[in-house]
mmCIF file of C-alpha atoms in Angstrom:
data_model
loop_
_atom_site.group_PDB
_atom_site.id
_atom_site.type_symbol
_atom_site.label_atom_id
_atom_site.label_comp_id
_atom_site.label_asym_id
_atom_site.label_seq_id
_atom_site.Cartn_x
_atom_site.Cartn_y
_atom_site.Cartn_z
ATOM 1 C CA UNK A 1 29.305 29.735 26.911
ATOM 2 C CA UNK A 2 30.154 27.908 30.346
ATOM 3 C CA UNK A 3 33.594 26.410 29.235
ATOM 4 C CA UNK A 4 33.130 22.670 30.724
ATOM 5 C CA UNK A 5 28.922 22.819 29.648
ATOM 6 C CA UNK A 6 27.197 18.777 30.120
ATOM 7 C CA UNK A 7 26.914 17.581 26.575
ATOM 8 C CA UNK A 8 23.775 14.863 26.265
ATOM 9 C CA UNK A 9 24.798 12.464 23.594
ATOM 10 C CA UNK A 10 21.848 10.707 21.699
ATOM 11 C CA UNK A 11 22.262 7.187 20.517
ATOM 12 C CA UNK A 12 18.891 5.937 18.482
ATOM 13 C CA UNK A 13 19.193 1.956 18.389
ATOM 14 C CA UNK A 14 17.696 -0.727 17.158
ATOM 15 C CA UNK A 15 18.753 -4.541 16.826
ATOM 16 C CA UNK A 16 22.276 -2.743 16.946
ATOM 17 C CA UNK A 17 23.842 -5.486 19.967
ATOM 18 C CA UNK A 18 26.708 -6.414 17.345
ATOM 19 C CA UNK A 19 27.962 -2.628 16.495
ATOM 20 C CA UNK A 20 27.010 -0.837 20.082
ATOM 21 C CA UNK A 21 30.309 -1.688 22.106
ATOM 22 C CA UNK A 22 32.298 0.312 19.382
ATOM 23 C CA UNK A 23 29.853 3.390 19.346
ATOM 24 C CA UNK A 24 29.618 3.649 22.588
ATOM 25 C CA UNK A 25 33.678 3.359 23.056
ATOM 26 C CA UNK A 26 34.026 6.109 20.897
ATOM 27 C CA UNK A 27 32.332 8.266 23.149
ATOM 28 C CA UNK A 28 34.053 7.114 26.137
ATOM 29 C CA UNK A 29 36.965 7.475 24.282
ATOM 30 C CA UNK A 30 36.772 11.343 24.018
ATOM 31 C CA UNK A 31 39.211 13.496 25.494
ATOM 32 C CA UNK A 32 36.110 15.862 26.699
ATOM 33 C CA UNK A 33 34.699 13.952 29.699
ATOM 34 C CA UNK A 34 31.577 16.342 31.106
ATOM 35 C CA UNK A 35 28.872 13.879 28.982
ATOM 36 C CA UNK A 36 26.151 11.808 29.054
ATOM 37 C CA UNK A 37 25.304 9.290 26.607
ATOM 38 C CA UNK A 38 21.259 8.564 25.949
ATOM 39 C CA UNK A 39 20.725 5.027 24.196
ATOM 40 C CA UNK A 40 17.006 5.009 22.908
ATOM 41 C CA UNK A 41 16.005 1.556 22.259
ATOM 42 C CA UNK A 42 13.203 1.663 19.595
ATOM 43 C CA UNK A 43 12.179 -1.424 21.021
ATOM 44 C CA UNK A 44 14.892 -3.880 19.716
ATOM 45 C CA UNK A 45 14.068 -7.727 19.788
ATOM 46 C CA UNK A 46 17.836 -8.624 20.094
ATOM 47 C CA UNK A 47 20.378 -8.070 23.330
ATOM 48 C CA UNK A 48 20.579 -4.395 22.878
ATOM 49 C CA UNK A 49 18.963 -4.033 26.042
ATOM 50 C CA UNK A 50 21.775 -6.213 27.911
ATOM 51 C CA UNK A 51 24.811 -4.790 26.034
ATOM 52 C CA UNK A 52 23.923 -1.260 27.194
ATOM 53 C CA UNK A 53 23.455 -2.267 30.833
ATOM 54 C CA UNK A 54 26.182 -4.080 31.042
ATOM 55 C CA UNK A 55 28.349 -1.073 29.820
ATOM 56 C CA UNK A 56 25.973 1.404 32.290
ATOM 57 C CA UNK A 57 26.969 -0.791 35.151
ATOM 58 C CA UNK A 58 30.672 0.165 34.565
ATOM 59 C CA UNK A 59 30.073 3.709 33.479
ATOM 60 C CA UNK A 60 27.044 5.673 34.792
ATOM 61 C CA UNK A 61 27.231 8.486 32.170
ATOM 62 C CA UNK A 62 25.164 5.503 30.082
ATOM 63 C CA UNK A 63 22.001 5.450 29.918
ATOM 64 C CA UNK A 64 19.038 3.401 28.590
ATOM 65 C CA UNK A 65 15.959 4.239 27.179
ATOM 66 C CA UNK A 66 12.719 1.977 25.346
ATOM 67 C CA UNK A 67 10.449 3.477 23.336
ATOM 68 C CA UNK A 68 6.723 2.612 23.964
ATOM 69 C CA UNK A 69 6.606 1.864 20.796
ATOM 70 C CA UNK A 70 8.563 1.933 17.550
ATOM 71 C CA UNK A 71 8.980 5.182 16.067
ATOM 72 C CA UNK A 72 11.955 4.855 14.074
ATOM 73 C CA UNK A 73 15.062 7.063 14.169
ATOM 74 C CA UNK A 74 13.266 10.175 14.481
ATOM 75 C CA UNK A 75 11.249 9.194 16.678
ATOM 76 C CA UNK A 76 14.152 7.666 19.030
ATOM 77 C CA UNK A 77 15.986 10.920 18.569
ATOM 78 C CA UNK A 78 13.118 13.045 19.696
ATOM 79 C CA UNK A 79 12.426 10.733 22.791
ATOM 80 C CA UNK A 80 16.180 11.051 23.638
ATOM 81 C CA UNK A 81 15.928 15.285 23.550
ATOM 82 C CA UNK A 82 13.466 15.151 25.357
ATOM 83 C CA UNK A 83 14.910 13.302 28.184
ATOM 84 C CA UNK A 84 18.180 15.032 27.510
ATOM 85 C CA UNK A 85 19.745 17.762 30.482
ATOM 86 C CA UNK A 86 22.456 18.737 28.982
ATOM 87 C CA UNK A 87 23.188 22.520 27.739
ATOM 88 C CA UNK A 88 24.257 21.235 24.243
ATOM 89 C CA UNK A 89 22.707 18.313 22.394
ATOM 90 C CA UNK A 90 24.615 16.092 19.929
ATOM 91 C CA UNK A 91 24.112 13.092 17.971
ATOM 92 C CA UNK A 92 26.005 9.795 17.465
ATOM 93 C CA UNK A 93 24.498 6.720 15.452
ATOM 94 C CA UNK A 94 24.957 3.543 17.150
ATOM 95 C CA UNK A 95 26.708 1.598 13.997
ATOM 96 C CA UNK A 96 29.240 4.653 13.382
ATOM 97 C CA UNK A 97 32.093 6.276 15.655
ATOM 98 C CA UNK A 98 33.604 9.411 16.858
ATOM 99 C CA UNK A 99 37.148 10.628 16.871
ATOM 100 C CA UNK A 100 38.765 11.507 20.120
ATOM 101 C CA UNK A 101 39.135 14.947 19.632
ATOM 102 C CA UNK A 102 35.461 15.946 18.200
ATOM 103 C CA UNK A 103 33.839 17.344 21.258
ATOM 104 C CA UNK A 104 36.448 19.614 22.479
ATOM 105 C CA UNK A 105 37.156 20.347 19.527
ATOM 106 C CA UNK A 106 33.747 21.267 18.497
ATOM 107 C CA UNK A 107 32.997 23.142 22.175
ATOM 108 C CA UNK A 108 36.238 25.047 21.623
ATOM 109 C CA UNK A 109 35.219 26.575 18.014
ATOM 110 C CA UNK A 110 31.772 27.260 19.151
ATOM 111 C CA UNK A 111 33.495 29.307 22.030
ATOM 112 C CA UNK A 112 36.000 31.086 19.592
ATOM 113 C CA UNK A 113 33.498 31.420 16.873
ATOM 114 C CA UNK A 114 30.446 32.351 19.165
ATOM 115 C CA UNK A 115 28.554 29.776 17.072
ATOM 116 C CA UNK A 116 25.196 28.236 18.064
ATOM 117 C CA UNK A 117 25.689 24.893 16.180
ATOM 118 C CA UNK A 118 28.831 23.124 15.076
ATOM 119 C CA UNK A 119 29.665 20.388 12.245
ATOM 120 C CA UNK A 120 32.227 18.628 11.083
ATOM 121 C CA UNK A 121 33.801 16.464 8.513
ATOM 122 C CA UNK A 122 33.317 12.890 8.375
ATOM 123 C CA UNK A 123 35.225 9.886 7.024
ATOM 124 C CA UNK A 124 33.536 6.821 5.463
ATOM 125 C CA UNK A 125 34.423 3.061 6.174
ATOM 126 C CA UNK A 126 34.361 0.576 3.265
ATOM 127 C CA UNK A 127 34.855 -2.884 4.990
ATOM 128 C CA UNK A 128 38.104 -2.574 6.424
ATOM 129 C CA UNK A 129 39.172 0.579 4.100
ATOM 130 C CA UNK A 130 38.687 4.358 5.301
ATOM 131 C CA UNK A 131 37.968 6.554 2.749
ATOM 132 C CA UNK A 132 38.009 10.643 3.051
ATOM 133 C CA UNK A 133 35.464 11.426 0.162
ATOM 134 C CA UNK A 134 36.055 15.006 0.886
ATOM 135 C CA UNK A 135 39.627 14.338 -0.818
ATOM 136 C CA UNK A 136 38.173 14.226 -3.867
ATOM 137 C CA UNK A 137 38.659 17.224 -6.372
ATOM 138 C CA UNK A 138 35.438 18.635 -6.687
ATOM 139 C CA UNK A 139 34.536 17.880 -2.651
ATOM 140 C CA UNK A 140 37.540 20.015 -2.185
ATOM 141 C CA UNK A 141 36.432 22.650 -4.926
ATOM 142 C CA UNK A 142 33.301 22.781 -2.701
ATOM 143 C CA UNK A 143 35.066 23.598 0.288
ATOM 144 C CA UNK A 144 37.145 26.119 -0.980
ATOM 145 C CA UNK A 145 33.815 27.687 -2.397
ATOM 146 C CA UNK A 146 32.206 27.835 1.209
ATOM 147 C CA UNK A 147 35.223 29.491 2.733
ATOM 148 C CA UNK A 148 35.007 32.151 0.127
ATOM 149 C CA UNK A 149 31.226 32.497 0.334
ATOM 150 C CA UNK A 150 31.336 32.787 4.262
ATOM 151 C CA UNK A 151 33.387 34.171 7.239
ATOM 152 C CA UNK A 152 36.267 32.301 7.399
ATOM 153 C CA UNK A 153 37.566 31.897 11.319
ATOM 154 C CA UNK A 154 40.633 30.460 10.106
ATOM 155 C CA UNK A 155 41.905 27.872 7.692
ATOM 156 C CA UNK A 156 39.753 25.500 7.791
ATOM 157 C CA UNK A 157 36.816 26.873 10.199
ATOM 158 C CA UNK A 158 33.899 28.959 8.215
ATOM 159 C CA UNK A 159 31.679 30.213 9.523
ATOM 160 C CA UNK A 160 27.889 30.427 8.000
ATOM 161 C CA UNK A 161 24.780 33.016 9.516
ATOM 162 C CA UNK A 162 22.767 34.152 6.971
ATOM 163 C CA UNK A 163 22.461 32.656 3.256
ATOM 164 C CA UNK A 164 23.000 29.093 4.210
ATOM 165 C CA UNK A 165 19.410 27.874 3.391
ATOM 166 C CA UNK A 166 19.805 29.058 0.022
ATOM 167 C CA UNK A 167 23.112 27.838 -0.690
ATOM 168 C CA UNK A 168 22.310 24.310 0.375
ATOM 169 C CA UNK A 169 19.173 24.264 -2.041
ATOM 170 C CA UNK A 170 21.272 25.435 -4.801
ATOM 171 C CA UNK A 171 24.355 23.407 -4.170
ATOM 172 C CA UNK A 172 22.793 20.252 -2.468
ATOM 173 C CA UNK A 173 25.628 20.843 -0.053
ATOM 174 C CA UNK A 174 26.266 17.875 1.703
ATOM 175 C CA UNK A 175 28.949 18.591 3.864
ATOM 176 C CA UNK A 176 26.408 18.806 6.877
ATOM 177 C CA UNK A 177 26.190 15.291 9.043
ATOM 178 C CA UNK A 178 24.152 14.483 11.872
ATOM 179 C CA UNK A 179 26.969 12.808 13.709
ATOM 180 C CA UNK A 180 29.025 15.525 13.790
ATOM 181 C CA UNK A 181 26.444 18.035 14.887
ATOM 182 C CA UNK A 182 26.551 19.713 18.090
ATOM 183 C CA UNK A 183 24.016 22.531 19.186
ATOM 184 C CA UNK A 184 22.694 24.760 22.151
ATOM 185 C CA UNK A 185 19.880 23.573 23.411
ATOM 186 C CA UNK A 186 18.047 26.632 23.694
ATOM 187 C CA UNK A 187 17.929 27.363 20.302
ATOM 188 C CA UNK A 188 15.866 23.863 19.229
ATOM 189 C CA UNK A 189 13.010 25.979 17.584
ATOM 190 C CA UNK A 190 9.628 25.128 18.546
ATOM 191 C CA UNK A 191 8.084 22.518 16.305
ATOM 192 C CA UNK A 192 11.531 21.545 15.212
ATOM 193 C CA UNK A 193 12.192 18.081 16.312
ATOM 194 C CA UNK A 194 12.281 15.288 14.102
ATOM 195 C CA UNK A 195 9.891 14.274 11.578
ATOM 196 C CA UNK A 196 9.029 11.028 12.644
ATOM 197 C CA UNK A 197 7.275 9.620 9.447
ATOM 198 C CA UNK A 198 11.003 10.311 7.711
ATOM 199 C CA UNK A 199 13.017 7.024 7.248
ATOM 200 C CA UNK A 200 15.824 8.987 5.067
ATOM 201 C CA UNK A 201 16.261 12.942 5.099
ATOM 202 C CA UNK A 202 14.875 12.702 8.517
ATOM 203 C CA UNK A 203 18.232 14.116 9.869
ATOM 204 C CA UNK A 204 18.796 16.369 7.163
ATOM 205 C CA UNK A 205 15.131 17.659 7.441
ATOM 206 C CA UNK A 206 16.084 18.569 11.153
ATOM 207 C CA UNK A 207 19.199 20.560 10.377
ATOM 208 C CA UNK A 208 17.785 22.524 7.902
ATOM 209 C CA UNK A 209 15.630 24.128 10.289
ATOM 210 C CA UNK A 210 19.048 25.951 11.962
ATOM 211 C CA UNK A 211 20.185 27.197 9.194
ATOM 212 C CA UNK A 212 19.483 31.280 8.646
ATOM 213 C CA UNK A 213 18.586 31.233 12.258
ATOM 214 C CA UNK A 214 21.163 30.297 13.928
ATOM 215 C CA UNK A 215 25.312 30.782 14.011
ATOM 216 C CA UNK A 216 27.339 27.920 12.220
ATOM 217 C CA UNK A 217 30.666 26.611 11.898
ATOM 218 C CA UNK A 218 32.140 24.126 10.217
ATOM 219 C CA UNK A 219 35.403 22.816 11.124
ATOM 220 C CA UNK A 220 36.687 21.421 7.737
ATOM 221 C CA UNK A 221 38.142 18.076 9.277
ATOM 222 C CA UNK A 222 37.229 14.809 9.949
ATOM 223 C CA UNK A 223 35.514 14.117 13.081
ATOM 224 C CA UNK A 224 33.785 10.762 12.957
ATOM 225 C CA UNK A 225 33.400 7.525 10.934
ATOM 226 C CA UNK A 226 30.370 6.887 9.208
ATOM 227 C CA UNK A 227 30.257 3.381 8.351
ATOM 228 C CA UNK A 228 28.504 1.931 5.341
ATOM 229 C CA UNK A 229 27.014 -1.943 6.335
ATOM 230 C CA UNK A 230 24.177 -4.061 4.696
ATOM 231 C CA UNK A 231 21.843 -3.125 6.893
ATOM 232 C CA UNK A 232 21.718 0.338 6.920
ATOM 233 C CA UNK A 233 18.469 2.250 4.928
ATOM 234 C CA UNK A 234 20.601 4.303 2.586
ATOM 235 C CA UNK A 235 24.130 3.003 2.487
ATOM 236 C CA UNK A 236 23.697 -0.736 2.193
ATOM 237 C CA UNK A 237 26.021 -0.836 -1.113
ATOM 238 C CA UNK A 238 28.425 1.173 -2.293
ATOM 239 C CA UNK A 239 26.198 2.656 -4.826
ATOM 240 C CA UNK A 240 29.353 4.236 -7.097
ATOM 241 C CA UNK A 241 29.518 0.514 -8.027
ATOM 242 C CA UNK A 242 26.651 -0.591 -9.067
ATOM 243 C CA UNK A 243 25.701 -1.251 -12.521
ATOM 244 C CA UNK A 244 22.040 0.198 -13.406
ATOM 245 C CA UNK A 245 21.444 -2.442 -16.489
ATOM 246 C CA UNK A 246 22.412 -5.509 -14.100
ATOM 247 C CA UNK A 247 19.652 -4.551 -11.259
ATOM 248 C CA UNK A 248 17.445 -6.015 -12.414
ATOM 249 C CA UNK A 249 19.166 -9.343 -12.434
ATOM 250 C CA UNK A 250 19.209 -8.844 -8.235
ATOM 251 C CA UNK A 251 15.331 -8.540 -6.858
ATOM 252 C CA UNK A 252 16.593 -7.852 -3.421
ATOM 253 C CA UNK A 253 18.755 -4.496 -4.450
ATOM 254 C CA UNK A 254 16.670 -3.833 -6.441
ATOM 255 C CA UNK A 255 13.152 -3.708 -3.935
ATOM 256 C CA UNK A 256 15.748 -1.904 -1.528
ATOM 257 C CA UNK A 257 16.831 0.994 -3.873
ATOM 258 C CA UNK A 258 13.298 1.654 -4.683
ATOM 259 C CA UNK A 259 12.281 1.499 -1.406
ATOM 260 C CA UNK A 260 14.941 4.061 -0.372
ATOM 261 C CA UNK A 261 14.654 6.264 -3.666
ATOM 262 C CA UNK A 262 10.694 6.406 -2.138
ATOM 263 C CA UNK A 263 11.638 7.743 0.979
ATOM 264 C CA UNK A 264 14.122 10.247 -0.685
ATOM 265 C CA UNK A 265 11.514 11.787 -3.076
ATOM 266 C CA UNK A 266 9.656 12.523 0.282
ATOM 267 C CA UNK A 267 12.472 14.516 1.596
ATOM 268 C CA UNK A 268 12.834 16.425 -1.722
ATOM 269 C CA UNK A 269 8.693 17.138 -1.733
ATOM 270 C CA UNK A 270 8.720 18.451 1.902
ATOM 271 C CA UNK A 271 12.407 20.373 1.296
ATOM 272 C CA UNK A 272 10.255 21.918 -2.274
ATOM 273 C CA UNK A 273 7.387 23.295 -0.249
ATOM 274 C CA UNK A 274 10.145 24.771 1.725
ATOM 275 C CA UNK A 275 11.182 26.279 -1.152
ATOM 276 C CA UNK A 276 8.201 27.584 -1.921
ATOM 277 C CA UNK A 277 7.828 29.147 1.400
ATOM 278 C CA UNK A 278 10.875 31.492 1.187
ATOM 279 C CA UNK A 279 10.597 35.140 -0.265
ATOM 280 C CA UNK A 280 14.120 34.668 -2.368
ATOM 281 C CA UNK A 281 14.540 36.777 -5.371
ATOM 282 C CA UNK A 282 15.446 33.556 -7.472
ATOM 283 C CA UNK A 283 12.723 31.258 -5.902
ATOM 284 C CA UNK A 284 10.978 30.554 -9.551
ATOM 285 C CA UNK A 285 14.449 29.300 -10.394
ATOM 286 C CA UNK A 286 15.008 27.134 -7.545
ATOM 287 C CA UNK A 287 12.018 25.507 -7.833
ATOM 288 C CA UNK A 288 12.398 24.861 -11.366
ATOM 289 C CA UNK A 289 15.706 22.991 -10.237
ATOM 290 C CA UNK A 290 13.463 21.325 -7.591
ATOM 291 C CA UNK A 291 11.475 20.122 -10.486
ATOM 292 C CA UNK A 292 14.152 18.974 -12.117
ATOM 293 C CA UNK A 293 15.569 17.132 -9.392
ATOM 294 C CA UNK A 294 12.382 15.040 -8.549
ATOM 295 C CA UNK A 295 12.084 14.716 -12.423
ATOM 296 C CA UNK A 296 15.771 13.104 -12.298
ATOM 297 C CA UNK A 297 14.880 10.978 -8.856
ATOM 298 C CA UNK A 298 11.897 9.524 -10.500
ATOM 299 C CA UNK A 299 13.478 8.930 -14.352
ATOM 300 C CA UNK A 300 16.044 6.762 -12.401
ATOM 301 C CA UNK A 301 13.247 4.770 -10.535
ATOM 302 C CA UNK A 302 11.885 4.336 -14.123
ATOM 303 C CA UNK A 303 15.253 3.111 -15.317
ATOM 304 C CA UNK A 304 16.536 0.723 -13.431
ATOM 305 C CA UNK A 305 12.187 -1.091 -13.385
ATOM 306 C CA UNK A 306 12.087 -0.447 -17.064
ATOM 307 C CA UNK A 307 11.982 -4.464 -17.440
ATOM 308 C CA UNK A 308 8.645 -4.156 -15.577
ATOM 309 C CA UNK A 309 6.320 -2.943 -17.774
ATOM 310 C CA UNK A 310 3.728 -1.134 -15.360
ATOM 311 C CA UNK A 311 6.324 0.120 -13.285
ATOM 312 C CA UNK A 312 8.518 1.589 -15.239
ATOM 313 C CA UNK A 313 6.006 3.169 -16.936
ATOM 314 C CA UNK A 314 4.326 4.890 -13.761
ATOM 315 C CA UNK A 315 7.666 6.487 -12.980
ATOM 316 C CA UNK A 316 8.485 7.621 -16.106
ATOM 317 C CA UNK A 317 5.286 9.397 -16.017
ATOM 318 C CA UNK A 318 6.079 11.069 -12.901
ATOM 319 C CA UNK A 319 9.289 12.168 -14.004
ATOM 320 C CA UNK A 320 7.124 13.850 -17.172
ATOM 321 C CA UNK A 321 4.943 15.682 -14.453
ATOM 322 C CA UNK A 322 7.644 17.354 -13.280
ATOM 323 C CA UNK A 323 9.761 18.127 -15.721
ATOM 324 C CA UNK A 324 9.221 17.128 -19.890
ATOM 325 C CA UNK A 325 12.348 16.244 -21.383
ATOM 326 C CA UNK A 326 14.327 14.419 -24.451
ATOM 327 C CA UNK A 327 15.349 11.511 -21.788
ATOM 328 C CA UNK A 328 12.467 10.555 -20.180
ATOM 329 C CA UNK A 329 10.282 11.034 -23.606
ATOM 330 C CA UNK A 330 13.068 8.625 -25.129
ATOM 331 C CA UNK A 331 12.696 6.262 -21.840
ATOM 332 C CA UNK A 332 8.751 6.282 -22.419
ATOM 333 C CA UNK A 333 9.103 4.618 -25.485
ATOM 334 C CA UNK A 334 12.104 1.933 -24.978
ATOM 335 C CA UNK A 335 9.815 0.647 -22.055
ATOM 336 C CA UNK A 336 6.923 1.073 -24.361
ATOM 337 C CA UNK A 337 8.408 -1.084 -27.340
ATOM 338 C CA UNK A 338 10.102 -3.519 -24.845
ATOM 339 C CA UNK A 339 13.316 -2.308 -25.527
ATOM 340 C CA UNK A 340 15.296 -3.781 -23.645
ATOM 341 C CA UNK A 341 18.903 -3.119 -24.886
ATOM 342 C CA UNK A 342 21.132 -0.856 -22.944
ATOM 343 C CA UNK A 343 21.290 2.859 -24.118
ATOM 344 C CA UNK A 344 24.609 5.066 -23.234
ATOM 345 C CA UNK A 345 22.710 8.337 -23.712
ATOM 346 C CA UNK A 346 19.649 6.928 -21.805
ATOM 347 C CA UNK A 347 22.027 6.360 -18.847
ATOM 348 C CA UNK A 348 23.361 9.753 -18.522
ATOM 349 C CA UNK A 349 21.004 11.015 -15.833
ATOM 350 C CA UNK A 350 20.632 8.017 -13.935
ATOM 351 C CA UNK A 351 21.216 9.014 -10.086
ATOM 352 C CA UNK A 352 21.388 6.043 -7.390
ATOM 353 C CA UNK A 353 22.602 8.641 -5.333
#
């Protein structure tokens, strides 16, 4: 690999004028210089436009994109590969950050490891708190588990070629972040990009497709910050506090987690038929844990709406088409009968995550 290779940077924004400055900074701010930074505007109606020329005026490594039309973050990711000349591709959301160090340190363990894709670790921001969630015990359990399952480079690079596909499906591995991700260009498979009618598991839908195929490391160290705000899809509450009886009480959370719990059943579907595609010996045992996974998704749906009648009772009969079980018969009833006093055991496999 050409040791000082142009890295195109790809920046999806939209009504992001407040948080842009700081993204961009960050990659400024990296000790690798050899860059150039794609903002795709997905057709913003606030200043984005004007905060990214100003900064392109003063650095011309920027540079600006629109969209002809909205096509969400997918979408704005695709455009920006497409425009993209670099000989490695990487991606940085435009409310989050980088650390100084992660491109060279990413190009210099895809040199050592002769990798065709690299990742990192990530650290999450809480208002004004950082927080390393791979600190925690079983996060670090995890870790140790992938270094022993794969090569391990050194002590806390692995290394990950075949297997990886697998694993993830069995482990729901998510130790794999779009913001860290760095990758030769020339191995972007054909029909690859983006899905563009993905609003969540978009990114995780594209990164999927390198694993098995290509050569992966993962540097076991922070790299970036991924910051959690109101307005993002997914994050937009720190979900480890919320209480699942009390929802109801809050329309607004309540519409949003539905809407996003939606949009993650459509990632699980698509990653299933995946599933079924694949020749593994245990396949009829992954896809009974696929079953049991959209069976959980949609028995929390049903939960947390079990005070509307109609809803809660559509979910809870998609969570018995996938997989009959002592809960959800349990939850049929309570919403049933109007029940509407708050069950320990009926709580147990509730999953905002």
């Amino acid at each position: 690999m050409n040791t000082n290779p142009l890295v195109s940077v790809i920046m999806p924004a939209y009504n992001r004028a407040r948080t842009l400055p700081a993204a961009i900074a960050s990659v400024q701010g990296q000790s690798y210089g050899n860059w150039e930074l794609i903002v795709v505007d997905d057709r913003s109606t606030d200043t984005t436009k004007d905060v990214v020329a100003e900064l392109a005026e003063r650095d011309n490594r920027i540079q600006y994109l629109m969209n002809d039309r909205i096509k969400g973050v997918g979408g704005a990711r695709n455009c920006g590969m497409l425009y993209a000349k670099g000989d490695l591709i990487a991606f940085l959301d435009s409310d989050d950050e980088w650390l100084s160090f992660h491109l060279e340190e990413t190009l210099r363990i895809l040199r050592e490891t002769q990798s065709d894709v690299g990742f990192a670790l990530w650290l999450e921001r809480q208002g004004e708190v950082l927080i390393d969630v791979f600190e925690e015990p079983h996060q670090r359990a995890r870790l140790e588990s992938i270094k022993r399952s794969f090569q391990q480079h050194s002590e806390d690079v692995a290394v990950m070629h075949t297997g990886l596909f697998e694993r993830y499906v069995k482990d729901t591995l998510c130790i794999f972040h779009i913001n860290s991700m760095v990758f030769k260009r020339e191995k972007l498979q054909p029909g690859g990009m983006f899905l563009e009618d993905f609003h969540i598991g978009e990114d995780t839908a594209f990164m999927i497709n390198f694993f098995d195929h290509c050569r992966i490391s993962l540097h076991m160290k922070p790299h970036s910050i991924y910051n959690l705000s109101p307005d993002s899809l997914y994050f937009f509450i720190d979900r480890r506090k919320v209480d699942p009886d009390r929802l109801h009480l809050d329309k607004a959370v309540l519409q949003k987690l539905e809407t996003a719990g939606l949009q993650a059943l459509a990632f699980k579907q698509y990653l299933r038929r995946k599933i079924e595609d694949c020749d593994w010996q245990d396949r009829r045992r992954l896809l009974v844990l696929s079953s049991y996974t959209l069976a959980r998704q949609y028995y929390t749906l049903s939960y947390i709406h079990r005070f509307e009648k109609r809803k809660g009772l559509r979910y809870c009969l998609q969570s018995m088409k996938h997989n009959v079980n002592l809960f959800n018969l349990l939850l049929l009833c309570c919403i049933l009968f109007s029940v509407k006093k708050s069950n320990n055991f009926l709580r147990r496999p509730v999953d905002l995550w």
